[in-house]
Tab-separated table of C-alpha atoms and ligand atoms in Angstrom:
chain	number	residue	atom	x	y	z
A	25	MET	CA	-12.818	280.864	265.936
A	26	LEU	CA	-13.337	277.088	265.853
A	27	MET	CA	-13.623	275.426	262.392
A	28	SER	CA	-16.121	273.048	263.873
A	29	GLU	CA	-18.288	275.610	264.703
A	30	LEU	CA	-18.351	276.882	261.085
A	31	ILE	CA	-18.870	273.536	259.716
A	32	ALA	CA	-22.125	273.347	262.151
A	33	LYS	CA	-23.402	276.465	261.056
A	34	LYS	CA	-22.981	275.781	257.412
A	35	ARG	CA	-24.364	272.328	257.784
A	36	ASP	CA	-27.491	274.333	259.556
A	37	GLY	CA	-28.015	276.457	256.863
A	38	GLY	CA	-26.568	279.530	258.472
A	39	THR	CA	-24.712	282.074	256.166
A	40	LEU	CA	-20.754	282.196	256.728
A	41	SER	CA	-19.757	285.797	257.314
A	42	ASP	CA	-16.326	287.322	255.130
A	43	GLY	CA	-14.368	287.001	258.194
A	44	GLU	CA	-15.136	283.220	259.240
A	45	ILE	CA	-14.435	282.862	255.315
A	46	ALA	CA	-11.200	284.419	255.623
A	47	PHE	CA	-10.316	282.843	258.403
A	48	MET	CA	-11.335	278.998	256.710
A	49	ILE	CA	-9.304	279.868	253.587
A	50	ASP	CA	-6.299	281.139	255.693
A	51	GLY	CA	-6.110	278.251	257.835
A	52	TYR	CA	-6.689	275.607	255.298
A	53	THR	CA	-3.915	277.052	253.129
A	54	LYS	CA	-1.482	277.279	255.848
A	55	GLY	CA	-2.426	273.547	256.807
A	56	GLU	CA	-3.847	274.423	260.357
A	57	ILE	CA	-7.333	273.349	259.036
A	58	PRO	CA	-7.160	269.802	258.267
A	59	ASP	CA	-8.282	267.731	255.120
A	60	TYR	CA	-11.150	266.134	256.778
A	61	GLN	CA	-12.794	269.180	258.511
A	62	MET	CA	-12.423	270.938	254.989
A	63	SER	CA	-14.074	268.205	253.437
A	64	ALA	CA	-16.890	268.387	256.086
A	65	MET	CA	-17.353	272.055	255.136
A	66	LEU	CA	-17.499	271.297	251.490
A	67	MET	CA	-19.951	268.895	251.713
A	68	ALA	CA	-22.208	271.297	253.962
A	69	MET	CA	-21.656	273.765	250.961
A	70	TYR	CA	-22.671	271.034	248.745
A	71	PHE	CA	-25.867	270.610	249.963
A	72	ARG	CA	-26.673	274.230	251.324
A	73	GLY	CA	-24.954	276.092	248.431
A	74	LEU	CA	-23.291	279.452	249.052
A	75	ASP	CA	-25.172	282.951	248.536
A	76	HIS	CA	-23.578	285.899	246.246
A	77	ASP	CA	-21.758	287.517	249.694
A	78	GLU	CA	-20.240	284.438	250.699
A	79	THR	CA	-19.132	283.301	246.817
A	80	VAL	CA	-17.750	287.077	246.571
A	81	ALA	CA	-15.901	286.764	249.973
A	82	LEU	CA	-14.504	282.935	249.378
A	83	THR	CA	-13.064	284.344	245.714
A	84	MET	CA	-11.442	287.345	247.246
A	85	SER	CA	-9.983	285.515	250.352
A	86	MET	CA	-8.488	282.416	247.738
A	87	MET	CA	-7.099	285.245	245.250
A	88	ASN	CA	-5.231	286.867	248.556
A	89	SER	CA	-4.034	283.515	249.443
A	90	GLY	CA	-0.783	283.531	246.976
A	91	ASP	CA	0.645	286.372	244.962
A	92	LEU	CA	-1.060	288.646	242.897
A	93	VAL	CA	0.071	289.086	239.056
A	94	ASP	CA	1.060	292.874	238.982
A	95	LEU	CA	1.027	293.551	235.076
A	96	SER	CA	1.635	297.006	235.065
A	97	GLY	CA	5.036	296.420	233.357
A	98	ILE	CA	3.138	295.306	230.189
A	99	ASN	CA	2.161	298.445	227.932
A	100	GLY	CA	-1.700	298.788	227.569
A	101	VAL	CA	-4.626	296.852	228.415
A	102	LYS	CA	-4.296	292.896	228.935
A	103	ALA	CA	-6.845	290.655	228.294
A	104	ASP	CA	-7.094	287.059	229.594
A	105	LYS	CA	-10.003	284.354	228.806
A	106	HIS	CA	-10.823	281.337	230.690
A	107	SER	CA	-12.753	278.091	229.306
A	108	THR	CA	-15.062	276.027	231.469
A	109	GLY	CA	-13.793	273.073	229.534
A	110	GLY	CA	-15.012	271.037	226.786
A	111	VAL	CA	-13.848	268.534	223.977
A	112	GLY	CA	-11.968	269.722	221.262
A	113	ASP	CA	-11.550	273.339	222.625
A	114	LYS	CA	-8.652	274.761	221.178
A	115	THR	CA	-10.004	278.479	221.451
A	116	SER	CA	-7.047	279.895	222.984
A	117	LEU	CA	-4.726	278.762	220.210
A	118	VAL	CA	-6.937	280.587	217.557
A	119	LEU	CA	-8.284	283.401	219.526
A	120	CYS	CA	-4.934	284.718	221.135
A	121	PRO	CA	-3.042	285.557	217.742
A	122	MET	CA	-6.249	286.865	216.289
A	123	VAL	CA	-6.733	289.500	219.254
A	124	ALA	CA	-3.129	290.179	219.395
A	125	ALA	CA	-2.856	290.916	215.636
A	126	GLN	CA	-5.568	293.760	216.529
A	127	GLY	CA	-3.425	295.452	219.001
A	128	VAL	CA	-5.065	294.200	222.247
A	129	LYS	CA	-2.607	291.969	224.176
A	130	MET	CA	-3.303	288.918	225.723
A	131	ALA	CA	-1.635	287.600	229.184
A	132	LYS	CA	-2.873	284.167	229.492
A	133	MET	CA	-1.906	281.726	232.238
A	134	SER	CA	-2.772	278.293	231.208
A	135	GLY	CA	-2.954	274.944	233.215
A	136	ARG	CA	-2.344	271.489	231.841
A	137	GLY	CA	-5.816	268.902	231.538
A	138	LEU	CA	-6.963	266.284	233.888
A	139	GLY	CA	-9.518	264.497	231.699
A	140	HIS	CA	-10.109	263.667	227.824
A	141	THR	CA	-7.292	265.826	226.261
A	142	GLY	CA	-4.537	267.774	227.936
A	143	GLY	CA	-4.744	271.097	228.525
A	144	THR	CA	-3.505	274.280	226.402
A	145	ILE	CA	-0.156	273.845	227.931
A	146	ASP	CA	-0.351	269.950	226.790
A	147	LYS	CA	-1.773	270.982	223.035
A	148	LEU	CA	1.073	273.977	222.429
A	149	GLU	CA	3.746	271.469	223.513
A	150	SER	CA	2.994	269.545	220.028
A	151	PHE	CA	5.719	272.453	218.652
A	152	PRO	CA	9.018	270.834	219.047
A	153	GLY	CA	10.713	272.695	221.862
A	154	PHE	CA	7.870	274.752	223.169
A	155	SER	CA	7.578	275.756	226.425
A	156	CYS	CA	5.100	277.696	228.700
A	157	ALA	CA	7.559	277.899	231.883
A	158	LEU	CA	8.385	281.425	231.552
A	159	SER	CA	10.011	283.654	233.979
A	160	LYS	CA	8.048	286.769	234.808
A	161	GLU	CA	10.442	289.041	233.211
A	162	ARG	CA	10.162	286.684	229.830
A	163	PHE	CA	6.322	286.734	230.109
A	164	PHE	CA	6.079	290.465	230.263
A	165	GLU	CA	8.919	290.891	227.524
A	166	ASN	CA	6.981	288.505	225.459
A	167	VAL	CA	3.368	289.968	225.776
A	168	ASN	CA	5.033	293.399	225.364
A	169	ARG	CA	6.971	292.598	222.044
A	170	VAL	CA	4.804	289.515	220.297
A	171	GLY	CA	1.270	290.603	221.855
A	172	PHE	CA	0.732	287.729	223.371
A	173	ALA	CA	2.143	284.967	225.907
A	174	ILE	CA	0.803	281.816	227.504
A	175	ALA	CA	2.532	280.925	230.913
A	176	SER	CA	1.807	278.033	233.013
A	177	GLN	CA	0.226	279.271	236.599
A	178	THR	CA	3.089	278.911	239.185
A	179	ALA	CA	2.258	277.299	242.347
A	180	ASP	CA	2.441	280.622	244.263
A	181	ILE	CA	-0.689	282.228	242.776
A	182	ASP	CA	-4.209	280.990	244.634
A	183	PRO	CA	-2.688	277.851	246.712
A	184	ALA	CA	-5.648	277.979	247.972
A	185	ASP	CA	-7.596	276.796	244.936
A	186	LYS	CA	-5.000	274.070	244.462
A	187	LYS	CA	-5.310	272.677	247.744
A	188	LEU	CA	-9.165	272.836	247.638
A	189	TYR	CA	-9.799	271.889	243.957
A	190	ALA	CA	-7.655	268.678	244.825
A	191	LEU	CA	-9.756	267.886	248.055
A	192	ARG	CA	-13.388	268.802	245.798
A	193	ASP	CA	-12.204	266.282	243.450
A	194	VAL	CA	-11.550	263.242	245.849
A	195	THR	CA	-14.933	264.122	248.046
A	196	GLY	CA	-17.431	264.687	245.202
A	197	THR	CA	-17.768	268.351	245.820
A	198	VAL	CA	-16.502	269.953	242.475
A	199	ALA	CA	-20.148	270.448	241.321
A	200	VAL	CA	-21.218	273.497	243.461
A	201	ARG	CA	-22.101	277.077	241.581
A	202	GLY	CA	-20.153	279.343	244.595
A	203	LEU	CA	-17.104	276.721	244.577
A	204	ILE	CA	-16.639	276.832	240.774
A	205	VAL	CA	-16.885	280.444	240.598
A	206	SER	CA	-14.434	281.405	243.519
A	207	SER	CA	-12.133	278.666	241.913
A	208	ILE	CA	-12.321	280.336	238.396
A	209	MET	CA	-12.461	283.732	239.525
A	210	SER	CA	-9.790	284.021	242.097
A	211	LYS	CA	-7.232	282.683	239.782
A	212	LYS	CA	-8.123	284.999	237.153
A	213	LEU	CA	-8.324	287.927	239.347
A	214	ALA	CA	-5.069	286.915	240.848
A	215	ALA	CA	-3.669	286.654	237.375
A	216	GLY	CA	-4.230	290.501	237.009
A	217	ALA	CA	-5.430	291.113	233.490
A	218	ASP	CA	-8.258	294.095	232.838
A	219	ILE	CA	-10.600	292.338	230.696
A	220	ILE	CA	-11.745	288.946	231.421
A	221	VAL	CA	-13.634	286.867	229.074
A	222	LEU	CA	-15.299	283.631	230.400
A	223	ASP	CA	-15.922	281.060	227.607
A	224	VAL	CA	-18.826	279.039	229.364
A	225	LYS	CA	-19.981	275.728	227.494
A	226	THR	CA	-23.253	273.895	227.879
A	227	GLY	CA	-24.301	270.698	226.656
A	228	SER	CA	-23.202	266.884	227.213
A	229	GLY	CA	-19.743	267.846	226.896
A	230	GLY	CA	-19.430	270.839	229.176
A	231	PHE	CA	-19.457	271.172	232.723
A	232	MET	CA	-23.017	272.660	232.956
A	233	LYS	CA	-25.198	270.127	231.106
A	234	THR	CA	-28.268	272.591	231.371
A	235	LEU	CA	-28.501	276.401	229.944
A	236	ASP	CA	-29.944	277.442	233.002
A	237	ASP	CA	-26.987	276.296	234.847
A	238	ALA	CA	-24.593	277.628	232.467
A	239	ARG	CA	-26.312	281.079	232.515
A	240	ALA	CA	-26.382	281.052	236.670
A	241	LEU	CA	-22.769	280.463	236.541
A	242	ALA	CA	-21.579	283.012	233.771
A	243	ARG	CA	-23.715	285.481	235.707
A	244	GLU	CA	-22.287	285.080	238.962
A	245	MET	CA	-18.469	284.914	237.458
A	246	VAL	CA	-19.479	288.134	235.650
A	247	ASP	CA	-20.738	289.879	238.835
A	248	VAL	CA	-17.445	288.607	240.876
A	249	GLY	CA	-15.147	290.037	238.099
A	250	THR	CA	-17.146	293.492	237.764
A	251	ALA	CA	-17.405	293.872	241.625
A	252	ALA	CA	-13.407	293.364	241.647
A	253	GLY	CA	-12.964	295.926	239.038
A	254	ARG	CA	-12.300	293.938	236.131
A	255	ARG	CA	-14.072	294.467	232.810
A	256	THR	CA	-15.752	291.005	232.479
A	257	ALA	CA	-17.785	289.075	230.293
A	258	ALA	CA	-19.055	285.501	229.365
A	259	VAL	CA	-19.717	283.953	226.289
A	260	ILE	CA	-22.055	280.755	226.614
A	261	SER	CA	-21.960	278.279	223.774
A	262	ASP	CA	-23.084	274.898	222.807
A	263	MET	CA	-21.072	271.854	223.609
A	264	ASP	CA	-23.552	269.138	222.839
A	265	GLU	CA	-21.074	267.918	220.184
A	266	PRO	CA	-17.254	268.802	220.184
A	267	LEU	CA	-15.832	271.958	219.310
A	268	GLY	CA	-14.343	271.931	215.541
A	269	HIS	CA	-13.826	268.556	214.208
A	270	ALA	CA	-10.348	267.388	215.916
A	271	VAL	CA	-9.976	266.194	219.470
A	272	GLY	CA	-6.475	265.250	220.675
A	273	ASN	CA	-3.634	267.564	220.947
A	274	ALA	CA	-1.421	267.745	217.613
A	275	LEU	CA	-4.908	267.375	215.650
A	276	GLU	CA	-6.364	270.134	217.487
A	277	VAL	CA	-3.088	272.562	217.218
A	278	ARG	CA	-3.507	271.374	212.967
A	279	GLU	CA	-7.087	272.401	213.165
A	280	ALA	CA	-6.073	275.638	215.119
A	281	ILE	CA	-3.561	276.629	212.127
A	282	ASP	CA	-6.231	275.543	209.521
A	283	THR	CA	-8.526	278.210	210.952
A	284	LEU	CA	-6.280	280.725	211.278
A	285	ARG	CA	-5.223	279.967	207.566
A	286	GLY	CA	-8.804	280.700	206.346
A	287	GLU	CA	-9.462	277.173	205.961
A	288	HIS	CA	-12.396	276.460	208.325
A	289	ALA	CA	-15.407	278.702	209.004
A	290	GLY	CA	-17.247	276.505	211.711
A	291	ASN	CA	-18.476	277.143	215.461
A	292	LEU	CA	-14.647	277.072	216.428
A	293	LEU	CA	-14.183	280.542	214.135
A	294	GLU	CA	-17.374	281.495	215.089
A	295	LEU	CA	-16.653	281.385	219.058
A	296	CYS	CA	-13.320	283.159	218.543
A	297	LEU	CA	-14.881	285.915	216.813
A	298	THR	CA	-17.576	286.349	219.485
A	299	ILE	CA	-15.181	286.170	222.500
A	300	GLY	CA	-12.540	288.174	220.405
A	301	SER	CA	-15.552	291.092	219.899
A	302	GLU	CA	-15.986	291.312	223.713
A	303	ILE	CA	-12.287	291.762	224.149
A	304	LEU	CA	-11.650	294.146	221.304
A	305	VAL	CA	-14.607	296.401	222.546
A	306	ALA	CA	-13.857	296.339	226.027
A	307	GLY	CA	-10.048	296.962	225.343
A	308	GLY	CA	-11.034	300.045	223.023
A	309	ALA	CA	-9.832	298.796	220.070
A	310	ALA	CA	-13.190	298.356	218.219
A	311	LYS	CA	-16.385	300.837	218.766
A	312	ASP	CA	-18.931	297.978	218.492
A	313	ALA	CA	-18.929	294.299	217.751
A	314	ASP	CA	-19.356	294.667	213.900
A	315	GLU	CA	-16.501	296.641	213.860
A	316	ALA	CA	-14.440	294.253	215.771
A	317	ARG	CA	-15.597	291.138	214.237
A	318	ALA	CA	-14.581	292.545	210.843
A	319	ARG	CA	-10.897	293.567	211.942
A	320	LEU	CA	-10.528	289.898	213.192
A	321	GLN	CA	-11.566	288.684	210.274
A	322	ARG	CA	-9.191	290.515	208.234
A	323	SER	CA	-6.304	289.323	210.766
A	324	ILE	CA	-7.101	285.742	209.136
A	325	ASP	CA	-7.608	286.834	205.995
A	326	ASP	CA	-4.507	289.092	205.574
A	327	GLY	CA	-2.236	286.250	207.299
A	328	SER	CA	-1.491	288.537	209.927
A	329	ALA	CA	-3.252	286.164	212.937
A	330	LEU	CA	-1.296	283.368	211.600
A	331	GLU	CA	2.263	285.225	211.550
A	332	LYS	CA	1.228	286.115	215.442
A	333	LEU	CA	1.259	282.533	215.950
A	334	ALA	CA	4.704	281.712	214.542
A	335	GLU	CA	5.928	284.826	216.610
A	336	PHE	CA	4.492	283.318	219.678
A	337	VAL	CA	5.884	280.046	219.024
A	338	GLU	CA	9.286	281.252	218.558
A	339	ALA	CA	9.454	283.572	221.536
A	340	GLN	CA	8.765	280.804	223.530
A	341	GLY	CA	11.120	278.567	222.376
A	342	GLY	CA	9.200	276.479	219.672
A	343	ASP	CA	10.040	275.198	216.162
A	344	LYS	CA	7.736	278.100	214.091
A	345	ARG	CA	8.476	276.285	210.906
A	346	ALA	CA	5.607	273.831	212.472
A	347	VAL	CA	3.265	276.695	211.870
A	348	TYR	CA	3.865	276.827	208.334
A	349	ASP	CA	4.403	273.050	207.633
A	350	THR	CA	2.319	270.936	210.035
A	351	SER	CA	4.026	267.591	208.901
A	352	LEU	CA	6.402	268.711	211.699
A	353	LEU	CA	3.868	268.318	214.298
A	354	PRO	CA	3.685	264.716	216.079
A	355	GLU	CA	1.808	262.183	213.894
A	356	ALA	CA	0.604	258.935	215.013
A	357	PRO	CA	1.716	255.689	213.305
A	358	VAL	CA	-1.802	254.464	212.622
A	359	GLN	CA	-4.980	256.132	210.608
A	360	TYR	CA	-8.016	254.117	210.733
A	361	GLU	CA	-11.770	255.159	209.387
A	362	ALA	CA	-14.211	254.523	212.209
A	363	ILE	CA	-17.144	253.486	209.644
A	364	SER	CA	-20.672	253.959	210.155
A	365	GLU	CA	-22.668	250.639	210.295
A	366	CYS	CA	-25.975	252.771	209.591
A	367	GLU	CA	-27.421	255.269	207.668
A	368	GLY	CA	-29.271	258.295	208.405
A	369	TYR	CA	-28.898	261.816	209.981
A	370	VAL	CA	-26.862	262.313	213.044
A	371	GLN	CA	-29.345	262.998	215.345
A	372	ARG	CA	-27.055	263.346	218.677
A	373	MET	CA	-23.767	263.073	219.783
A	374	ASP	CA	-22.286	261.973	223.017
A	375	ALA	CA	-19.540	264.815	223.054
A	376	GLU	CA	-18.096	263.600	225.985
A	377	GLY	CA	-17.747	260.045	225.155
A	378	VAL	CA	-15.836	261.361	221.988
A	379	GLY	CA	-13.726	263.062	224.674
A	380	LEU	CA	-13.064	259.633	226.340
A	381	VAL	CA	-12.246	258.057	222.976
A	382	SER	CA	-9.418	260.328	223.033
A	383	LEU	CA	-8.430	259.522	226.750
A	384	HIS	CA	-8.608	255.865	225.485
A	385	LEU	CA	-6.261	256.538	222.657
A	386	GLY	CA	-3.524	257.942	225.226
A	387	GLY	CA	-4.048	261.593	224.331
A	388	GLY	CA	-5.552	262.654	227.864
A	389	ARG	CA	-4.424	262.123	231.432
A	390	ALA	CA	-6.337	259.694	233.738
A	391	THR	CA	-4.307	260.737	236.575
A	392	LYS	CA	-1.719	263.491	237.419
A	393	GLU	CA	1.130	261.105	236.532
A	394	SER	CA	-0.429	259.883	233.142
A	395	VAL	CA	2.207	260.803	229.936
A	396	ILE	CA	0.525	261.981	227.384
A	397	ASP	CA	0.849	260.904	223.287
A	398	LEU	CA	0.340	264.293	221.736
A	399	SER	CA	-0.035	262.459	218.317
A	400	VAL	CA	-3.336	260.898	218.929
A	401	GLY	CA	-6.949	261.492	218.967
A	402	LEU	CA	-9.638	261.728	216.201
A	403	VAL	CA	-10.774	263.815	213.181
A	404	LEU	CA	-14.602	263.909	213.169
A	405	LYS	CA	-16.004	263.916	209.538
A	406	LYS	CA	-19.631	263.334	210.734
A	407	LYS	CA	-21.322	265.482	213.072
A	408	THR	CA	-24.919	266.713	214.202
A	409	GLY	CA	-27.288	267.188	211.175
A	410	ASP	CA	-24.822	265.604	208.774
A	411	PHE	CA	-26.252	262.682	206.434
A	412	VAL	CA	-24.405	259.427	206.811
A	413	LYS	CA	-24.262	255.996	204.664
A	414	THR	CA	-23.783	252.633	205.646
A	415	GLY	CA	-19.887	252.285	205.428
A	416	GLU	CA	-18.761	255.950	205.028
A	417	SER	CA	-16.504	257.105	207.784
A	418	LEU	CA	-17.540	258.969	210.690
A	419	ALA	CA	-14.002	259.914	211.758
A	420	THR	CA	-10.353	259.318	211.501
A	421	ILE	CA	-8.876	257.694	214.071
A	422	HIS	CA	-5.248	258.610	214.771
A	423	ALA	CA	-3.517	255.870	216.785
A	424	ALA	CA	-0.429	254.575	218.358
A	425	ASP	CA	-1.384	250.967	216.983
A	426	MET	CA	-4.262	249.136	215.305
A	427	GLU	CA	-5.696	247.439	218.324
A	428	SER	CA	-6.370	250.641	220.046
A	429	ALA	CA	-7.732	252.376	216.859
A	430	ARG	CA	-10.348	249.335	216.385
A	431	GLN	CA	-11.289	249.725	220.223
A	432	ALA	CA	-11.616	253.033	219.431
A	433	ALA	CA	-13.708	252.873	216.531
A	434	ASP	CA	-16.169	250.694	218.399
A	435	LEU	CA	-16.531	253.330	220.995
A	436	LEU	CA	-16.695	256.113	218.858
A	437	ARG	CA	-19.570	254.404	217.051
A	438	LYS	CA	-21.342	254.590	220.337
A	439	CYS	CA	-21.272	258.226	220.505
A	440	TYR	CA	-23.529	258.719	217.456
A	441	VAL	CA	-27.171	258.525	217.715
A	442	ILE	CA	-28.361	258.336	214.065
A	443	GLY	CA	-31.934	258.355	212.674
A	444	ALA	CA	-34.248	258.887	209.620
A	445	ASP	CA	-35.250	262.413	210.668
A	446	LYS	CA	-33.080	265.696	210.064
A	447	PRO	CA	-32.515	266.977	213.435
A	448	GLU	CA	-33.336	270.840	214.234
A	449	SER	CA	-30.353	273.059	214.313
A	450	ASN	CA	-29.908	274.813	217.563
A	451	PRO	CA	-27.981	278.169	218.010
A	452	PHE	CA	-24.231	277.496	218.443
A	453	ILE	CA	-23.718	280.982	220.457
A	454	LYS	CA	-26.284	280.683	223.298
A	455	GLU	CA	-25.991	284.111	225.090
A	456	ILE	CA	-23.456	286.790	225.875
A	457	ILE	CA	-23.487	287.666	229.713
A	458	ARG	CA	-22.089	291.242	230.317
A	459	ALA	CA	-21.746	293.527	233.399
A	460	GLU	CA	-25.349	295.046	234.695
B	4	URA	N1	-12.685	274.770	236.423
B	4	URA	C1	-11.755	275.709	237.795
B	4	URA	O1	-10.880	275.856	237.754
B	4	URA	N2	-12.230	275.371	238.830
B	4	URA	C2	-13.632	274.728	239.198
B	4	URA	O2	-14.195	274.736	240.240
B	4	URA	C3	-14.274	274.108	237.907
B	4	URA	C4	-13.585	274.265	236.452
């Protein structure tokens, strides 16, 4: 088989067979197929797309490119969740303790972020001493004992995705549905959980800007996961504005803790109750979504979810006192109000723009080498549908110095569309996609 022939076949609208895809992924992972040929293939895929069979074959070849995690050392069913990424997304920090408090184990692999804020691991490092670099034995032990653990994904899991994703990033070929599905699902399948719930965002701050695209992505991921024998579902939610109010690493950890204390009842909690219900029902811990929601809410009301978070932080080397006293988390030296220069209803927000304000403040990585400032970011005081008066604060900016705070406030004001009419409210949870 020649890679040049496969590139020409895809370029001309042909369909690659399972064997051809396996040959390509194996050769690329081993370094036998060079980046220039894989780049040409990715561009042909960008224009021609991948059909369902090609997507399944690609997912399986990528999954088999490295180690498959065997979670049988952990008792009971194991769940995992994956988010397609958004602004202010601290879902895992709230969801995992709630689900674990209700007896379903979460064995989660996570990454660091490249973009407006860090990934889940960066956020968790706001707890002094915390580490996600767990050996396999410690990961298993923590999941068994605490009910959940979050480990950084090791280099030997899905090496094909690491190489391919880096190449897609620099060749303008990230936004291909079949490539996104195979990238996400190969990692999740290799990580070994029995239940996989996908948190798919749609809107200005999400990967998929339209509901149709989000639905098609979610459906295909659920089909691939189901075909691989895993209980898989996807929850599609709105990302036309940031999730919750905080954007920035330690600030998001604070908001997650406040939510577990029962002090917030907005969209973040709603998303965690919805995803958590899918997991509890799939894991046999609740007979239906109503019972699951009631149990998850109880774990907030009785403090058991907050206690789970503290146990988890301690088990991964962090200072659990910060769960009960958030002044121990990193705090930025400057707090500055971004004042509205006009009056009216917030009609729309540019969620991605808000994320970029956090990046500007130093809360995210512009390149892999960037060092994140965990303390900076912003806490929104006004969101879509709220009325704001001239001179009222839109958000509190947390910054390293006054100059970056002022610049951030200018950038943030541009993310708000304010007008006379109150906008119609849209449902936050758009759809739940399950196995057919
Ligand atoms: N997240 C991933 O892990 N892979 C993609 O291709 C896109 C988002």
